Coordinates of C-alpha atoms in Angstrom, one line a residue:
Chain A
X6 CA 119.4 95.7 312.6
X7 CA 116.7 97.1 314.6
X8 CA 114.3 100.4 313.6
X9 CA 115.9 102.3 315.8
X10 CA 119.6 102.1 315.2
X11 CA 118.0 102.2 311.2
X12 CA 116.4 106.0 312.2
X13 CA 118.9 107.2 314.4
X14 CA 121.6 105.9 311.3
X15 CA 118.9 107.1 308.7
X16 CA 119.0 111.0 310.2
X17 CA 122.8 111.3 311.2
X18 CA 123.7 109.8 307.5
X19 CA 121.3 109.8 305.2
X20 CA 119.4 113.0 305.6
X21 CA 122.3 116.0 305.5
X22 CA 123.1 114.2 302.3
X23 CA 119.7 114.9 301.0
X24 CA 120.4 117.9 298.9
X25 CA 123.3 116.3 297.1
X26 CA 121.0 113.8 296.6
X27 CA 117.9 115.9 295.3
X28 CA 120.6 118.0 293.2
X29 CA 121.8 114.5 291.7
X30 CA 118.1 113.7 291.0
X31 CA 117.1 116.5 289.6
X32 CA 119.8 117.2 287.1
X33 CA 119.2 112.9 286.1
X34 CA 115.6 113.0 285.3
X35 CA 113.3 114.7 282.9
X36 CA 110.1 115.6 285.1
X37 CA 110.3 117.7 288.1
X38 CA 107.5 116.5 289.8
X39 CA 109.1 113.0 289.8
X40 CA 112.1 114.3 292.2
X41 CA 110.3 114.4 295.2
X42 CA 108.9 110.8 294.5
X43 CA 112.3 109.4 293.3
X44 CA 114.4 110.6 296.4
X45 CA 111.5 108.8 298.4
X46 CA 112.1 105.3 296.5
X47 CA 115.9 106.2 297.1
X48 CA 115.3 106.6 300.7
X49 CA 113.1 103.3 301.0
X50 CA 116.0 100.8 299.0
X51 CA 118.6 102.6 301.6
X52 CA 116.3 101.5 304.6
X53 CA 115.3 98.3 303.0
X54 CA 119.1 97.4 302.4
X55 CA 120.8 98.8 305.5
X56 CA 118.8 96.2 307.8
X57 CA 121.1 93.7 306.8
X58 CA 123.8 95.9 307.6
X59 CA 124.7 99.6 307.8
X60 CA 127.2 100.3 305.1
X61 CA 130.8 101.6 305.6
X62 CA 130.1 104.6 303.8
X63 CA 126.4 106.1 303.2
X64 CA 127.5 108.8 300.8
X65 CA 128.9 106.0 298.3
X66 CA 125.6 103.2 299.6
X67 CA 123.2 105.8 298.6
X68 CA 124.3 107.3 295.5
X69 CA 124.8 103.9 294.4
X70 CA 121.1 103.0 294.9
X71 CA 119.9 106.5 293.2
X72 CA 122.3 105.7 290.4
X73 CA 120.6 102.1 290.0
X74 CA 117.4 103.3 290.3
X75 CA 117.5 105.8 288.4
X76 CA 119.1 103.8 285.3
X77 CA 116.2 100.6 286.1
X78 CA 113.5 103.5 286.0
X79 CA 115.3 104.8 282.1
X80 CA 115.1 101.4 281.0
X81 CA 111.7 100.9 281.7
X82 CA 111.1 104.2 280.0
X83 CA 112.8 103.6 277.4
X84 CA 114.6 107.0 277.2
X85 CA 118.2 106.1 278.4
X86 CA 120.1 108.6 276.8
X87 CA 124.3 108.5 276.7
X88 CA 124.4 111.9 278.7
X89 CA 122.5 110.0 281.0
X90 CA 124.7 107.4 281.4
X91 CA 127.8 109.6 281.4
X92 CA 126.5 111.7 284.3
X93 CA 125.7 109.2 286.5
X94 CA 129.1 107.9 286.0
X95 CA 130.1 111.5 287.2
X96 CA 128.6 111.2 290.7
X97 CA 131.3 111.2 293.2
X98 CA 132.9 114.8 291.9
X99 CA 129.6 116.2 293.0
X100 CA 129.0 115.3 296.1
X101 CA 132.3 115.7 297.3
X102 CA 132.1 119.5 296.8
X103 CA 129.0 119.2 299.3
X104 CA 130.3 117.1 301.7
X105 CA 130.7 120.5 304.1
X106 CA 127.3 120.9 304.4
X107 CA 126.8 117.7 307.0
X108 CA 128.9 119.6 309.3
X109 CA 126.5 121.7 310.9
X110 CA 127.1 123.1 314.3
X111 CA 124.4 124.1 316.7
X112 CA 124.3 128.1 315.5
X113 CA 124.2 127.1 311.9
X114 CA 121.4 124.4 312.8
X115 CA 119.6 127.5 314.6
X116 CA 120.3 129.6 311.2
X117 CA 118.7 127.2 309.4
X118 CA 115.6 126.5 310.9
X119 CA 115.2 130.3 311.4
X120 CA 115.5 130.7 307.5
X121 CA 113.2 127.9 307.0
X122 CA 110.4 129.7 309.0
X123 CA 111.1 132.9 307.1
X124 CA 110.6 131.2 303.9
X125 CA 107.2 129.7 304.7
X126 CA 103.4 132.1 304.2
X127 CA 102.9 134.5 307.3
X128 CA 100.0 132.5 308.3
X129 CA 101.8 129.2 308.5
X130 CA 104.4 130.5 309.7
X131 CA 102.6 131.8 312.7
X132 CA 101.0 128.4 313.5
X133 CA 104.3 126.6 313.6
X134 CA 105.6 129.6 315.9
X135 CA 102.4 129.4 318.3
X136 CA 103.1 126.0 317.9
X137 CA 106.9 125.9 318.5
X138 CA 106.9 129.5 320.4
X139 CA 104.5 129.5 322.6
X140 CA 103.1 125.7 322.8
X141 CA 99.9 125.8 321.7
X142 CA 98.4 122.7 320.7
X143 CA 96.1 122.4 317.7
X144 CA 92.6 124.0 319.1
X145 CA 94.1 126.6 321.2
X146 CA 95.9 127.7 318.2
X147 CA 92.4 127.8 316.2
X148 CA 90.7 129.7 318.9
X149 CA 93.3 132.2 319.0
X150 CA 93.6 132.6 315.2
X151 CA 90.1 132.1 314.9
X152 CA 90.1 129.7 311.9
X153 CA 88.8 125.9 312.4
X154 CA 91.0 123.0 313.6
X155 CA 91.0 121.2 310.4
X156 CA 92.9 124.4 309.1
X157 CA 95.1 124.4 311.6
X158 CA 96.1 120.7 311.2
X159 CA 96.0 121.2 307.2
X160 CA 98.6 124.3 307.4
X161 CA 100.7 122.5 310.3
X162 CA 101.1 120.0 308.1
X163 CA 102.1 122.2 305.4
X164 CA 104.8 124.3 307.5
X165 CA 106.2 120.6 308.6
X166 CA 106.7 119.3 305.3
X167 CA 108.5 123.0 303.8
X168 CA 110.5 123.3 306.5
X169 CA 111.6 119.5 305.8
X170 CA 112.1 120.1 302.6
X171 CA 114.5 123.5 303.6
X172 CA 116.1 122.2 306.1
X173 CA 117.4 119.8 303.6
X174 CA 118.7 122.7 301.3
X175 CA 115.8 122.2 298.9
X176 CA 113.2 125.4 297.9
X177 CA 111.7 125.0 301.3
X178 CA 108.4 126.3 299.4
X179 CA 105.0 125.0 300.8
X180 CA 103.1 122.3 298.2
X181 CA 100.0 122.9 297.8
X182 CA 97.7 120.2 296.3
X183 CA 96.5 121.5 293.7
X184 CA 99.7 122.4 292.0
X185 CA 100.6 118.8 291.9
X186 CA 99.8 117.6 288.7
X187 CA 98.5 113.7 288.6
X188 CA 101.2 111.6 287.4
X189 CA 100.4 107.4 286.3
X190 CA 101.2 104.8 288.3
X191 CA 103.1 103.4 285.9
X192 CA 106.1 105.9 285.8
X193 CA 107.6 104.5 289.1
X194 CA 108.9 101.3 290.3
Chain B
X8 CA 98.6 112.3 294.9
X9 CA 102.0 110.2 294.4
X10 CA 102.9 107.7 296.9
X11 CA 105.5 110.0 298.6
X12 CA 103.4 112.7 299.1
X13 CA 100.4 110.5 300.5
X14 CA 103.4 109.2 303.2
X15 CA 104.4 112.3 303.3
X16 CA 101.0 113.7 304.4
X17 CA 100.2 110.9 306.3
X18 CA 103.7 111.1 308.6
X19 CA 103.2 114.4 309.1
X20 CA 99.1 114.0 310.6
X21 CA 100.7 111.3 312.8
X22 CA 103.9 113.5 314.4
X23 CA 100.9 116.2 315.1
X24 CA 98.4 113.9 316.7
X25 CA 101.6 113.1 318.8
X26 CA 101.8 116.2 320.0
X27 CA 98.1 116.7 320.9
X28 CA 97.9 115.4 324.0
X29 CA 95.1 112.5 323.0
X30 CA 97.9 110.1 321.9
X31 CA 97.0 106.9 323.3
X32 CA 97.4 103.0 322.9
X33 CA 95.5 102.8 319.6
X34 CA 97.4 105.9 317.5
X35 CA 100.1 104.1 319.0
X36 CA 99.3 100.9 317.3
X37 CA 98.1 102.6 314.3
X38 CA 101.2 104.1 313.8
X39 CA 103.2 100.8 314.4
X40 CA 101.7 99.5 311.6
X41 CA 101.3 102.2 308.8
X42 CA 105.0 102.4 309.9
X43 CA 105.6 98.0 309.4
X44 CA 103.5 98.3 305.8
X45 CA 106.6 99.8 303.7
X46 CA 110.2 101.0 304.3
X47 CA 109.0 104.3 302.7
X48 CA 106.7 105.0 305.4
X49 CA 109.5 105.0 307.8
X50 CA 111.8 107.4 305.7
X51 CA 109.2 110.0 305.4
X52 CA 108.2 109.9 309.2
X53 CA 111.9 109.5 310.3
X54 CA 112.9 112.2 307.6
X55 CA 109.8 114.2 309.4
X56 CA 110.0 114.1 312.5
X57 CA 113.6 114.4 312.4
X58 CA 113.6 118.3 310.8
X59 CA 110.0 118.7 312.9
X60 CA 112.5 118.3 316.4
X61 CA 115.3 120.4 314.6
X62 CA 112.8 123.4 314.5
X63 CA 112.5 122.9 318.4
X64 CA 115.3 125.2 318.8
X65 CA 113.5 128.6 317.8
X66 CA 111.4 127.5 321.0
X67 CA 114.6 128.3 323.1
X68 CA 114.9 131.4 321.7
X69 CA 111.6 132.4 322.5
X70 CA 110.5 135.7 321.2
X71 CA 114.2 136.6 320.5
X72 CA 113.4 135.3 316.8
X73 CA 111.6 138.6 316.7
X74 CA 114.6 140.4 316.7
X75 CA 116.3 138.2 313.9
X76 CA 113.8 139.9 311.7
X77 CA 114.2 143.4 313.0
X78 CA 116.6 143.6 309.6
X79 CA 114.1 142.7 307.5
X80 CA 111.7 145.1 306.5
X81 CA 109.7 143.1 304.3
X82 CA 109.8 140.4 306.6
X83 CA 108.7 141.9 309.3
X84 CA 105.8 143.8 307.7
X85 CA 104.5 140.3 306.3
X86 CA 104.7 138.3 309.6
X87 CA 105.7 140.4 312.6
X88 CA 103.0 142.7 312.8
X89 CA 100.4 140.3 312.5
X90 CA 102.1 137.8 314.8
X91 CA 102.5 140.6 317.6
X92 CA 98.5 141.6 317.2
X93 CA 98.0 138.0 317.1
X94 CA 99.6 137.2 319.9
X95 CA 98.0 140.6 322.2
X96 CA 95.1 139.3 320.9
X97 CA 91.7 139.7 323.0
X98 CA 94.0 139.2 325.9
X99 CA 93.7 142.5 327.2
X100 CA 89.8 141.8 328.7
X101 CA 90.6 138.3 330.7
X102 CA 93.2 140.7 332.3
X103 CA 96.4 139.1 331.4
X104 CA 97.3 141.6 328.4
X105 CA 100.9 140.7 327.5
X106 CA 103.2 143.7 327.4
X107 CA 105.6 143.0 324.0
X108 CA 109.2 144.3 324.8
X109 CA 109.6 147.8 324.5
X110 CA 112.0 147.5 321.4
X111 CA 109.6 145.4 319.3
X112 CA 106.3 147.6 320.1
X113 CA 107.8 151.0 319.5
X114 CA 107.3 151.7 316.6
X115 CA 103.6 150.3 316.4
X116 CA 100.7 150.4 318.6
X117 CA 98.7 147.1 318.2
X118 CA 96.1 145.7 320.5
X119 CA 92.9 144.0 320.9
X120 CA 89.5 144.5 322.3
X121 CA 86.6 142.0 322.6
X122 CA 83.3 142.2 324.2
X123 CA 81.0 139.9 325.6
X124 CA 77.5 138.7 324.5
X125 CA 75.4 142.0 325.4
X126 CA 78.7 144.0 325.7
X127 CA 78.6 147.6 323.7
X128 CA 81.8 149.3 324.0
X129 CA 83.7 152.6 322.5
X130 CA 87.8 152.4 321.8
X131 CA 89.8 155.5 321.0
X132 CA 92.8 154.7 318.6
X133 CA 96.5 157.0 318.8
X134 CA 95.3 158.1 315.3
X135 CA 91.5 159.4 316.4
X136 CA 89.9 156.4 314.9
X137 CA 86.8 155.4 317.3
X138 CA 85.5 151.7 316.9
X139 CA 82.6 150.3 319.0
X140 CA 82.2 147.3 319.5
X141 CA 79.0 145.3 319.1
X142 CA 78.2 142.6 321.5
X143 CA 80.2 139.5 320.8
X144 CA 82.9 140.8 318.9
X145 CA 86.6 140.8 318.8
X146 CA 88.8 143.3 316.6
X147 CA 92.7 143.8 317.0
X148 CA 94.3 147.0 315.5
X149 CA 97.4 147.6 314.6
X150 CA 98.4 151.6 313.9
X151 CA 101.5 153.1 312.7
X152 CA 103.1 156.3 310.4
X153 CA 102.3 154.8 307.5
X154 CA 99.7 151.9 308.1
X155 CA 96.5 151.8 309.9
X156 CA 94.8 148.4 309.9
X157 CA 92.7 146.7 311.9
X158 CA 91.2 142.6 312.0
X159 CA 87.6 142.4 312.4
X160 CA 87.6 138.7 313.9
X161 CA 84.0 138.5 314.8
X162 CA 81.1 140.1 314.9
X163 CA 80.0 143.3 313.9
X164 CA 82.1 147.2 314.5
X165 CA 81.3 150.5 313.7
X166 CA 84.5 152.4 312.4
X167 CA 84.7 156.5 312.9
X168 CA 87.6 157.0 310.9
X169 CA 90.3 159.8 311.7
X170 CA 91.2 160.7 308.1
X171 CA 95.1 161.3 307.7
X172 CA 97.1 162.1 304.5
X173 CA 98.5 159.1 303.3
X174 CA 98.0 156.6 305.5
X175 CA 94.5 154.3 304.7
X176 CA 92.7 152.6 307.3
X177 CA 92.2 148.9 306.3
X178 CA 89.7 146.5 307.9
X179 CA 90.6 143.2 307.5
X180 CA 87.5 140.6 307.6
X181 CA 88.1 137.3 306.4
X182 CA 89.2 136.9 302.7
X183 CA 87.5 141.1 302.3
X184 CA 89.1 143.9 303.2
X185 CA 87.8 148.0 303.5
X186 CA 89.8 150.6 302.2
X187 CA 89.0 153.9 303.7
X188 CA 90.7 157.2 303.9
X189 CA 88.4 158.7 306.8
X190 CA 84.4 158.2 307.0
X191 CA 82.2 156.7 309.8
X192 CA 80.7 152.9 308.9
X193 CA 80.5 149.5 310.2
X194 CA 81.7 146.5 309.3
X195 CA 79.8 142.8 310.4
X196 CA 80.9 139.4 310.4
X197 CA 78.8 136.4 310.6
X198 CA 80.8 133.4 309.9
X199 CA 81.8 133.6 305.8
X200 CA 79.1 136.6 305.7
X201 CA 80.5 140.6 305.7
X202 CA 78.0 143.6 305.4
X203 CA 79.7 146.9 305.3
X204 CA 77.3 149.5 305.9
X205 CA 78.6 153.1 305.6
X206 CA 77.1 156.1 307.5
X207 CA 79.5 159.1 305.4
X208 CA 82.3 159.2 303.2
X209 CA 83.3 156.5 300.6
X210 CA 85.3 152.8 301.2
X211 CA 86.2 150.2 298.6
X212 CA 85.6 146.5 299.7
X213 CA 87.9 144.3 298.2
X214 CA 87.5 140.6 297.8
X215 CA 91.7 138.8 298.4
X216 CA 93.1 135.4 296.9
X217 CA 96.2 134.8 298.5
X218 CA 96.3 138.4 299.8
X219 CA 96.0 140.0 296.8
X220 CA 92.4 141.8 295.9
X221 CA 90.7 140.4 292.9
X222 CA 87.0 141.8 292.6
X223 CA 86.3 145.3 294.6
X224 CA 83.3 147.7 294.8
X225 CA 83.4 151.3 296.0
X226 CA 80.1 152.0 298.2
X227 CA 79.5 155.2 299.5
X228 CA 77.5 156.9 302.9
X229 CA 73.9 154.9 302.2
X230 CA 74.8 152.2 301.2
X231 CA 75.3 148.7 302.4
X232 CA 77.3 145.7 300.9
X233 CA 76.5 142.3 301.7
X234 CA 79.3 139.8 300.9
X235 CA 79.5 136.0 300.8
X236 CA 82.0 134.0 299.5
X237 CA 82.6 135.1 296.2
X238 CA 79.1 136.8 295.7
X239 CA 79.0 140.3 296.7
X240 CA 75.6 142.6 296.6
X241 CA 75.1 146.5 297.0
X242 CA 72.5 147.8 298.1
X243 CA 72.9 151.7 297.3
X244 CA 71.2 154.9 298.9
X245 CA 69.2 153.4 301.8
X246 CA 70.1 155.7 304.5
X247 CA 67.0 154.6 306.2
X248 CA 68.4 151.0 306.1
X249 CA 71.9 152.4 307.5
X250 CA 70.3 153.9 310.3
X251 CA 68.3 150.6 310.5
X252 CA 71.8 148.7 310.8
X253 CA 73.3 151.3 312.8
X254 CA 70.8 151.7 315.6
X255 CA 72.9 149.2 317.7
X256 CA 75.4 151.8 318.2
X257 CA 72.5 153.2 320.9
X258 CA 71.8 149.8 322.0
X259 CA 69.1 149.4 320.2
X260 CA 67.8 147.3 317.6
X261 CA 65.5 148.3 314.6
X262 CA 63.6 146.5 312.6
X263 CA 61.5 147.0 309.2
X264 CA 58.8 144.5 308.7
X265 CA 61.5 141.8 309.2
X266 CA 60.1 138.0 309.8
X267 CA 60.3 137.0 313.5
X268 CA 62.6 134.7 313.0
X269 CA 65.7 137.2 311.6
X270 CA 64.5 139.7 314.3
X271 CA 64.9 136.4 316.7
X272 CA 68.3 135.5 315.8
X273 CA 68.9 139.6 316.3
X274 CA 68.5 139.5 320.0
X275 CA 69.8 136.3 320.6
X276 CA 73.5 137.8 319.4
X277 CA 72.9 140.2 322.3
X278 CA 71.8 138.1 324.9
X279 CA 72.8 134.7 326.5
X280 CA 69.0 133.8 326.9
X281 CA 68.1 132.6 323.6
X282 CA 64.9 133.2 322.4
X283 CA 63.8 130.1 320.4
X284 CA 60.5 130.4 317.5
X285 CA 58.9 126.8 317.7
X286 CA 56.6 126.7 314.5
X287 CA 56.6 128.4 311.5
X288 CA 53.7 130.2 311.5
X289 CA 54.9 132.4 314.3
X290 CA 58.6 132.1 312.5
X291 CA 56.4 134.1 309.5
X292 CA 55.4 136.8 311.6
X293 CA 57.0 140.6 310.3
X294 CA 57.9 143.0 312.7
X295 CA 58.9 146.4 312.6
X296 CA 59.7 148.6 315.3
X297 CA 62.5 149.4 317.7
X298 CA 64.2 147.8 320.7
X299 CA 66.1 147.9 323.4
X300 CA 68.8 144.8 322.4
X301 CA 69.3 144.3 326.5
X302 CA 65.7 143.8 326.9
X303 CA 64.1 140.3 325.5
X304 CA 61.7 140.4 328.0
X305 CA 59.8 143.9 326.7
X306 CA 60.1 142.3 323.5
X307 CA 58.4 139.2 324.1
X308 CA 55.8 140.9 326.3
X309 CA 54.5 142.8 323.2
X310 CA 54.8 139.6 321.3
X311 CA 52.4 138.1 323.4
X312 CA 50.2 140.9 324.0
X313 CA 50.1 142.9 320.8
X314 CA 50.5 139.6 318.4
X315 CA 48.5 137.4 320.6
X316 CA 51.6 134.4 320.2
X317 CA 52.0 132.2 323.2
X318 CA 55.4 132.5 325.3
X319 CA 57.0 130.2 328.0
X320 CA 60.0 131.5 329.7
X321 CA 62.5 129.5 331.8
X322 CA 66.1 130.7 332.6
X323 CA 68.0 129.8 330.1
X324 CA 65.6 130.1 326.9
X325 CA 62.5 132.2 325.9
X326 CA 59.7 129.3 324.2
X327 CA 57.7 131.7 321.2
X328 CA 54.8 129.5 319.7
X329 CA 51.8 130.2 317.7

């Protein structure tokens, strides 16, 4: 299996299933800062194992793998808990119910990304429109706002990863740094 | 930061050196193999790049997505108005000024205005406000019913302030901003440094964190505030020194026993041939008097004959040495 039949498979399957998989994350594990890094792992087993092979069905492959990981990750910790265990075992009621959202035509896809710019700060939101808009690239956009480039790329970045994040039915809110807190190495895989 | 967020990061500074235009053989590599190190990598670039090319789409819309937002009041008072001034920006002097669509620019009047190095220029607001422009400066204003506010984007303005029942006149100028309700004063920007001084009437300066004001002074006519980062200092009831700051407005500058070398950097905001102090002796020098801000050469001609310092001129700088 080469890369590209992997990304081209990775964004028609994988990714509209991301927000039953962030829900199914989220309601499995205790900190909320470790979603983000867990749906990451999840995503990296899926790649890692689909090169053998794409699977029949993605929805079943990659609940499988978050369901794994997430009960390797308990046992490590130590915490498994029996309402753990019991809603894991729960998994394919969920994401049944969500199956809709993969079905997206064009106007909905429009809806979305309009939402997701709404939902971003007015000053990243006008760099990804001079951006998207009107096609400036990185220093005509800092000229014309009048900020430096490295704010520009810093706040490009930011607007990327949000609208990522929304267009994936998450909060689509912008991370910022410094409300990350530091988590050990230890805690993942 | 957690491994997915440092991919995350990472992908993201890679899909926007893509688009800049200086993409070449070794980003290309560079990519190839942050991409080859992990399996991760690739989700979060894929996963990237993937919603990155879905936003594409608003591009087709073009400036339709204004309209989208038409509904939204708050919406559109938190990103449309500054968008629209942002994009009329400064335009209007290279002689290209964009005309918005009638529908979205109705109910507002925004523009810009800039002048060149030297320039001195007067702008009449719908409202009555005056601003003049210092040399070197670029403001964009954006006036409606309710709201009058205008960006102070560089350099240095002096505000004459129509005074209307309920409606405030805000200057924007970096992470300040200047309340006012109708007096005459002028607002500088230098970089992260803003000095409000005010002529008449009363303004409040406010210092914003994520657009909300945390620390704020009222000054009133005679006094000047100087303002850097989070540091802000009043000077109160020096006309003199307003006038001093204000003398611009009749291009020309004044100074009060002021070393050479501030009075130096003075003129060279208002002209494109820099004057440059070589040693520090002559640097030391304080001056006081008035100038025409045009006119380097009358200033450096009593330089060298009233202060004895030596002066070589070529075309594109002015030599001042001891």
């Amino acid at each position: 299996m080469d890369d590209e039949s992997l990304e081209d498979w990775f964004c028609r399957e994988v990714l509209p299933l991301e927000r039953s998989l962030t829900h199914f994350i989220r309601r499995n594990t205790r900190v909320a800062d470790d979603v983000m890094d867990l749906r990451h792992d999840v995503y990296e087993l899926a790649i890692t194992g689909a090169r053998k092979g794409l699977p029949d069905s993605t929805r079943a492959y990659l609940f499988t793998i978050a369901r794994n990981h997430l009960i390797n990750r308990a046992k490590r910790a130590r915490i498994v808990s029996f309402d753990l265990v019991a809603d894991l075992e729960a998994i394919d009621k969920d994401i049944d119910l969500l199956e809709a959202e993969r079905h997206l035509d064009a106007r909905d896809a429009l809806r979305q990304v309009q939402a997701g710019l709404e939902n971003l700060s007015p000053r990243v939101r006008e760099i990804v429109r001079l951006r998207k808009i009107e096609g400036l690239n990185v220093r005509e956009t800092a000229e014309r706002l009048g900020i430096g480039k490295d704010a520009v790329n810093h706040q490009l970045m930011m607007g990327m990863k949000a609208l990522a994040d929304f267009m994936a039915g998450g909060p689509g809110k912008i991370v910022r740094p410094k409300l990350v807190r530091r988590r050990k190495k230890d805690a993942k895989p | 930061m957690s491994r997915a967020q440092q991919a995350n990061d990472r992908a993201a500074q890679f899909i926007i050196a893509q688009e800049e235009g200086d993409w070449d053989e070794t980003s290309k590599a560079q990519l190839g193999a942050w991409l080859a190190e992990c399996d991760g990598n690739k989700a979060a670039y894929w996963r990237l790049k993937h919603s990155w090319r879905k936003a594409d789409r608003i591009g087709a819309l073009g400036h339709g997505i204004m309209a989208a937002e038409q509904g939204n009041r708050r919406s559109r008072r938190r990103w449309w108005i500054p968008a629209a001034a942002a994009a009329a920006i400064m335009i209007a002097f290279g002689g290209v000024y964009e005309q918005w669509p009638q529908k979205f620019s109705s109910p507002h009047q925004t523009a810009g205005y800039e002048t060149p190095v030297g320039g001195l220029k007067t702008v009449a607001l719908s409202d009555g406000t005056h601003i003049q422009l210092n040399t070197a400066s670029r403001v964009r204003t954006s006036v409606t019913a309710r709201r009058r506010e205008a960006w102070l984007e560089s350099g240095e303005a002096f505000f004459e302030v129509a005074h209307r029942e309920g409606a405030p006149f805000v200057v924007h100028v970096g992470d300040r901003q200047v309340t006012v309700l109708g007096t005459k004063f002028s607002v500088r920007r230098d970089g992260n440094k803003v000095k409000v001084a005010v002529l008449e009437g009363r303004v409040r300066v406010e210092e914003l964190e994520d657009g909300r004001p945390v620390r704020s002074a009222v000054i009133v006519g005679g006094d000047i505030a100087l303002a850097e980062n989070a540091a802000m200092l009043v000077t109160s009831r020096s006309a003199q020194a307003v006038e001093n700051a204000l003398a611009w407005r009749q291009g020309m500058l004044e100074f009060n026993q002021i070393p050479l070398s501030e009075v130096v950097a003075e003129f060279n905001r208002y002209n494109t041939r820099q004057i440059v102090v070589t040693d520090a002796d002559a640097a030391a020098f304080r001056i006081g008097g008035m100038f025409p801000a045009s006119d380097p050469d009358a200033f450096v001609r009593l330089l060298r004959d009233a202060y004895g310092l030596k002066v070589v001129k070529s075309d594109s700088l002015i030599e001042i040495s001891s």
